Tab-separated table of C-alpha atoms in Angstrom:
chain	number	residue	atom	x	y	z
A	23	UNK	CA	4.842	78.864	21.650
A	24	UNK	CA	3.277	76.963	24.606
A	25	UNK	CA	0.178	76.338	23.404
A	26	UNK	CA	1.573	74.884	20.471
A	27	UNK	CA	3.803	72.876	22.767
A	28	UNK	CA	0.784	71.908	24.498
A	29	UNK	CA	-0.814	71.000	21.109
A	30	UNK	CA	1.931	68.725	20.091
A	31	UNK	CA	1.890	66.739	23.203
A	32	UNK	CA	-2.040	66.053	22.545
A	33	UNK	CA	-1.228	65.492	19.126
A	34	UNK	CA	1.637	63.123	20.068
A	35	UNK	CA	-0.691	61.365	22.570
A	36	UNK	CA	-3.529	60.604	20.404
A	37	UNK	CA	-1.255	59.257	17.806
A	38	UNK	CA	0.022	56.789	20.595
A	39	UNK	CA	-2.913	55.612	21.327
A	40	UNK	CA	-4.450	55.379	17.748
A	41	UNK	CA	-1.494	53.187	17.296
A	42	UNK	CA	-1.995	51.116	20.002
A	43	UNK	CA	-6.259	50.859	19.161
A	44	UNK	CA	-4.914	49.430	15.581
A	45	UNK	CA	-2.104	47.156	16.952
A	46	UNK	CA	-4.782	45.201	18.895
A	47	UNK	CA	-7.328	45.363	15.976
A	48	UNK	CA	-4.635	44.157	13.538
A	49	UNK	CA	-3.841	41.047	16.361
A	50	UNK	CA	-7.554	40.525	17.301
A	51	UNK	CA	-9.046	40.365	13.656
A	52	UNK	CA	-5.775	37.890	12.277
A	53	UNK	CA	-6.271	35.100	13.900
A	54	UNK	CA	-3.833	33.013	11.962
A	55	UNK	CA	-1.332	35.442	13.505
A	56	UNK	CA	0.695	36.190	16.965
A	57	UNK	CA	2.395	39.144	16.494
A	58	UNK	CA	4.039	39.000	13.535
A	59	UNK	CA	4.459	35.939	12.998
A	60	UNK	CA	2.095	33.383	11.221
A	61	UNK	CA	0.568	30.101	12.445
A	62	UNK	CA	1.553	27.558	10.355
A	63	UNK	CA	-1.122	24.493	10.215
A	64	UNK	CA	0.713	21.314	9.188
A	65	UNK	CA	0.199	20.441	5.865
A	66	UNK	CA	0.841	17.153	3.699
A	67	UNK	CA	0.118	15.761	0.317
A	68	UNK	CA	0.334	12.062	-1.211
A	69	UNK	CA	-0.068	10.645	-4.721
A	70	UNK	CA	0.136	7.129	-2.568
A	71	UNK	CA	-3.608	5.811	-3.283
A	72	UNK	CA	-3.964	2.042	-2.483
A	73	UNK	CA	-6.510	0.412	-4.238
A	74	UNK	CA	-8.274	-2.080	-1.308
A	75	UNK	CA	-8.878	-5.844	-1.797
A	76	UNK	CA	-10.552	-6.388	1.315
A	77	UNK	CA	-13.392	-5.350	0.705
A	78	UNK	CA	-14.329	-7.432	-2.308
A	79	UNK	CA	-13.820	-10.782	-3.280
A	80	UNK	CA	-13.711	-12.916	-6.603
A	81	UNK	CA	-17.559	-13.886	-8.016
A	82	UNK	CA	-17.124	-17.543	-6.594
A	83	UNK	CA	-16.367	-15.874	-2.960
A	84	UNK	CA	-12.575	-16.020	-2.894
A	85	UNK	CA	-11.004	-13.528	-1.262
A	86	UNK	CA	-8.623	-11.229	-4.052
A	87	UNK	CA	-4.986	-11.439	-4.239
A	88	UNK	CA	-4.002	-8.836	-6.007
A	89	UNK	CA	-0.913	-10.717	-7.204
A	90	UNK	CA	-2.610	-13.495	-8.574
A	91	UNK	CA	-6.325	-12.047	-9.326
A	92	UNK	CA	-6.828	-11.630	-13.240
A	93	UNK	CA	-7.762	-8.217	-14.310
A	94	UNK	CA	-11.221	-9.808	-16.062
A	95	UNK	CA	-12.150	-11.484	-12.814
A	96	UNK	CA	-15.837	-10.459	-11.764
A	97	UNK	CA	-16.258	-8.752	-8.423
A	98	UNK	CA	-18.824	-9.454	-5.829
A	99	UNK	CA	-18.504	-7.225	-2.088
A	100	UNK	CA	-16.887	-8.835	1.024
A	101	UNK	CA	-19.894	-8.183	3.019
A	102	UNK	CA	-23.051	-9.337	1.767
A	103	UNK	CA	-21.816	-11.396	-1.239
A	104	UNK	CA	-23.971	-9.455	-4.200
A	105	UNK	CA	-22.106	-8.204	-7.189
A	106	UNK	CA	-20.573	-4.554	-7.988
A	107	UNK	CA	-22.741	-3.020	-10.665
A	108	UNK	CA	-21.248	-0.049	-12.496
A	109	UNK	CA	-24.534	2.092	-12.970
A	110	UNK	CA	-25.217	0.991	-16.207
A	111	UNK	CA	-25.908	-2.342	-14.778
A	112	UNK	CA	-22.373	-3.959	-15.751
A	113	UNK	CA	-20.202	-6.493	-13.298
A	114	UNK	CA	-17.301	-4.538	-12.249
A	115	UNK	CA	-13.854	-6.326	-12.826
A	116	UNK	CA	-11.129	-6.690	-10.653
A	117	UNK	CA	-8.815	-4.458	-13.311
A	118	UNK	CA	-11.360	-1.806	-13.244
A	119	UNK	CA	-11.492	-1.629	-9.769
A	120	UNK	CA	-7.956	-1.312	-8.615
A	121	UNK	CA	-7.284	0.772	-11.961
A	122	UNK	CA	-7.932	4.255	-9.040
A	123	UNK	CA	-5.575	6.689	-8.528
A	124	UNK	CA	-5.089	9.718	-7.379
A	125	UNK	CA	-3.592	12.710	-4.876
A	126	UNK	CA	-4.742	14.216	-1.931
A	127	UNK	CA	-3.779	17.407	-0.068
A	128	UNK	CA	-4.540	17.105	3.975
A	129	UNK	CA	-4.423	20.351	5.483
A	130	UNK	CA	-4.750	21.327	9.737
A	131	UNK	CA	-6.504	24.484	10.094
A	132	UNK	CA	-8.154	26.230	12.997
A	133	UNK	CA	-11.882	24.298	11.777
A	134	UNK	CA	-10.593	21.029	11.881
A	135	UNK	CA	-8.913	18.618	9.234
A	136	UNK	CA	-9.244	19.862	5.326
A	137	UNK	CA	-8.985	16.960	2.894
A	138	UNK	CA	-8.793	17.738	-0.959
A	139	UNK	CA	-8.604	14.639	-3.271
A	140	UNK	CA	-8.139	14.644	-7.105
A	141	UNK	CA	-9.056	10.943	-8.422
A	142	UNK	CA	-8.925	9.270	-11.807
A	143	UNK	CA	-9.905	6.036	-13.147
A	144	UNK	CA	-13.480	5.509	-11.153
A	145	UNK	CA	-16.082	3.683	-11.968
A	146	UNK	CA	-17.753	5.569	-14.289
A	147	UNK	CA	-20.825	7.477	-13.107
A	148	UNK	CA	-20.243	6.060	-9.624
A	149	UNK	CA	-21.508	7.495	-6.742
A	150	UNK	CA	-19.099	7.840	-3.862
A	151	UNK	CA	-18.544	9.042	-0.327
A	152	UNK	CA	-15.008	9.768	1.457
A	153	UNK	CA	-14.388	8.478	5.559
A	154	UNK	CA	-12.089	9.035	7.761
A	155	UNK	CA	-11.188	6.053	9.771
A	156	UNK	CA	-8.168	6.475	12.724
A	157	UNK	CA	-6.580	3.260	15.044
A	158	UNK	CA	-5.035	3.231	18.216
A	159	UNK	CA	-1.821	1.451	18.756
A	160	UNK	CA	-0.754	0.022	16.875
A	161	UNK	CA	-2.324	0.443	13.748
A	162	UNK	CA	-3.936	-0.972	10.904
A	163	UNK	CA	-2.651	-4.834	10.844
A	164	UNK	CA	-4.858	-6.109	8.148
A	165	UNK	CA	-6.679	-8.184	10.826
A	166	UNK	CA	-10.890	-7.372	11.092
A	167	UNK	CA	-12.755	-7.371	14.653
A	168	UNK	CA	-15.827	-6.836	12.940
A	169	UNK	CA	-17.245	-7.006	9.573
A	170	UNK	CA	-16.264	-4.377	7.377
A	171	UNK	CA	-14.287	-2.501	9.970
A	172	UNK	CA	-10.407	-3.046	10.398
A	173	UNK	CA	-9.243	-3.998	13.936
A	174	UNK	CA	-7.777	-0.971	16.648
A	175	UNK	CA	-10.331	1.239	14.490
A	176	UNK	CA	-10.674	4.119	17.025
A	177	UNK	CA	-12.818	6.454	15.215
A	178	UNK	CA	-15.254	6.014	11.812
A	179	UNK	CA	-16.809	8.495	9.885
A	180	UNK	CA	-17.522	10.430	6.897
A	181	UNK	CA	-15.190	13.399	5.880
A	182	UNK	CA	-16.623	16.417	6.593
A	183	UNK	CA	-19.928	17.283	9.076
A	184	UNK	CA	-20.637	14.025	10.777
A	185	UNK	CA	-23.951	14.055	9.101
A	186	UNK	CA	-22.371	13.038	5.832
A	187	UNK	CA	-23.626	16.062	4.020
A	188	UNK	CA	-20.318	16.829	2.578
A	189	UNK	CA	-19.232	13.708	1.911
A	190	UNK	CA	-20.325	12.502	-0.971
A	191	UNK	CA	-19.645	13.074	-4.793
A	192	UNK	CA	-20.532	11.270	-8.345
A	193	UNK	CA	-17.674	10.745	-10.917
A	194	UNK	CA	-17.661	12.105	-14.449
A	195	UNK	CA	-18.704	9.618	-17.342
A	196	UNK	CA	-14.656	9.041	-17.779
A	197	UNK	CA	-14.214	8.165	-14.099
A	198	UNK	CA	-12.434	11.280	-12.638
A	199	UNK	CA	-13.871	13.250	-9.371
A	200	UNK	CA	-12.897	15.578	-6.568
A	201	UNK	CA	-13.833	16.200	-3.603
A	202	UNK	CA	-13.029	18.874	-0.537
A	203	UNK	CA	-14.586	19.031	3.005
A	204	UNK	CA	-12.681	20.086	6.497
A	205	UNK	CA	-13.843	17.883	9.339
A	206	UNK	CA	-14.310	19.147	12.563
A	207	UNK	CA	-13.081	17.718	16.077
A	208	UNK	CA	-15.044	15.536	17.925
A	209	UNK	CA	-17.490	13.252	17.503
A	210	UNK	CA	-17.460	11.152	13.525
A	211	UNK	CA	-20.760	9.729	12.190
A	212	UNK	CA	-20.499	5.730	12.890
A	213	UNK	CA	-18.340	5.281	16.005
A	214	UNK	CA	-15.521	7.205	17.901
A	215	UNK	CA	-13.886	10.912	17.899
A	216	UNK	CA	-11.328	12.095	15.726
A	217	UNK	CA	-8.478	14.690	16.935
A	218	UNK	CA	-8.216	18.344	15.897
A	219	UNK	CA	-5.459	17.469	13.513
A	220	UNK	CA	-5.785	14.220	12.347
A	221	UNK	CA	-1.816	14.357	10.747
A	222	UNK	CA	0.030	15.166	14.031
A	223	UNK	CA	-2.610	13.791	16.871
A	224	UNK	CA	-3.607	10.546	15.042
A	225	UNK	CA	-1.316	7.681	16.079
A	226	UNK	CA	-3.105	6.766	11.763
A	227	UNK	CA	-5.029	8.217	10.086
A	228	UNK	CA	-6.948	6.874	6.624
A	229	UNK	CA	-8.890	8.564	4.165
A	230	UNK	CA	-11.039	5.763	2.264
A	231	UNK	CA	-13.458	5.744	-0.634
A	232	UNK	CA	-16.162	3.865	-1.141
A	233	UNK	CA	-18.104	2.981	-4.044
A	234	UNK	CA	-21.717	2.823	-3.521
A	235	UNK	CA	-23.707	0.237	-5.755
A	236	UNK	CA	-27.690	1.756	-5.437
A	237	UNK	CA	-26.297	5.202	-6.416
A	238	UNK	CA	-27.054	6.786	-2.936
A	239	UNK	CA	-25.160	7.847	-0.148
A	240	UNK	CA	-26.315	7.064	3.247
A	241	UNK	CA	-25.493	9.891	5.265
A	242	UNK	CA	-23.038	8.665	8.820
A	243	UNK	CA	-23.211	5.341	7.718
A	244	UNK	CA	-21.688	3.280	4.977
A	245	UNK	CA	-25.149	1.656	4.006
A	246	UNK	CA	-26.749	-1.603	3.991
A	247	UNK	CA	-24.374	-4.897	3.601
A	248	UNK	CA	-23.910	-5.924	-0.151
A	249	UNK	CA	-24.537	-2.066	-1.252
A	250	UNK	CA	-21.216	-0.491	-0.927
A	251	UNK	CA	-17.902	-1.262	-0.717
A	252	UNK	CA	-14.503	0.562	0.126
A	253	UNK	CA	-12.679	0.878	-3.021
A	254	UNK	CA	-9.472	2.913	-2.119
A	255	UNK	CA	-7.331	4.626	1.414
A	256	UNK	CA	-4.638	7.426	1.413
A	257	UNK	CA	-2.592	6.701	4.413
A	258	UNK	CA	-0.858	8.920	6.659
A	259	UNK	CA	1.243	7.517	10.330
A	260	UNK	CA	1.966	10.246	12.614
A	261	UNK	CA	5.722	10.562	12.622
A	262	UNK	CA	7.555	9.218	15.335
């Protein structure tokens, strides 16, 4: 009877400490978790596309207002004055242009910012690339400091690695395309550093597309002037 007593204790011992030795590897190997309870990552989706005027203008170099602009009115871009092509060599209208729409799901996770956008009514064919672009206070006015880029820009860059390697996508032959990438902390491609989550550390944050008229994407940079142009944002405002 005392050795088995002596047995059980052993018995009883190791079982502890298995438990324990599991505990830890359950924490250690779950990273999304503390205990039992999960992280949650802020998450937030929008079906609020806004197709951008600024960056294009009427053929005869007025700027477009989009309340007064006829949908058959031929485009040329903002910066560099040459016209948008579609890539079968057609001038794009102001009606096809601001015909995009779209969703996008913007996700916080322990790599960064995930962005996942469904689109419809793109140029069709078009090649395109996705940016991030975030301001300081206090926000986007609709003013420019410098061609092409809004003023109180803090940080420009493509979604994804700030190479622009993920970035980029070409829309179907009936103008729909998606794209995914998760965009690390730190330094974008073109100027500035974006936050770890750009939906809660961002005083604004905007995801924009542009349309790019050669058919190529240009890695951290939007490409040369009269070559590209930025043909829709999703906007999110951290929440006061």
């Amino acid at each position: 009877m005392k050795t088995i007593g002596l047995n059980t204790r052993k018995i009883q011992m190791l079982l502890a400490i298995w438990i324990i030795m599991t505990a830890t590897t359950m924490i250690s190997c779950g990273s999304d978790y503390v205990g039992n309870d999960p992280i949650v990552f802020p998450t937030e989706s929008s079906d609020q596309l806004i197709p951008l005027p600024f960056f294009v203008r009427c053929d005869n170099g007025v700027p477009i207002d989009p309340a007064t602009t006829t949908p058959e009115t031929p485009l040329i871009t903002d910066l560099g004055r040459q016209p948008i092509l579609s890539p079968e060599g057609n001038q794009v209208t102001w009606g096809a242009w601001s015909k995009v729409t779209g969703s996008i799901v913007a996700e916080c996770t322990e790599a960064g910012t995930k962005t996942t956008l469904d689109l419809q009514g793109l140029i069709p064919n078009g090649v395109y690339t996705v940016w991030n672009v975030t301001f300081k206070d206090p926000g986007f006015t609709g003013e420019f400091d410098s061609p092409g880029l809004p003023a109180n820009v803090k940080a420009f860059g493509p979604i994804g690695p700030n190479d622009g390697s993920q970035s980029g996508f070409t829309a179907s032959a009936s103008g729909e395309g998606s794209i995914s990438a998760s965009t690390p902390p730190g330094t974008l491609g073109t100027v500035g550093e974006i936050e770890a989550c750009a939906l809660t550390d961002e005083l604004e944050w905007h995801v924009v597309g542009l349309y790019h008229i050669d058919g190529e994407t240009h890695g951290p940079v939007r490409g040369p002037d009269g070559n590209q142009a930025e043909q829709f944002a999703f906007i999110f405002k951290k929440a006061e």
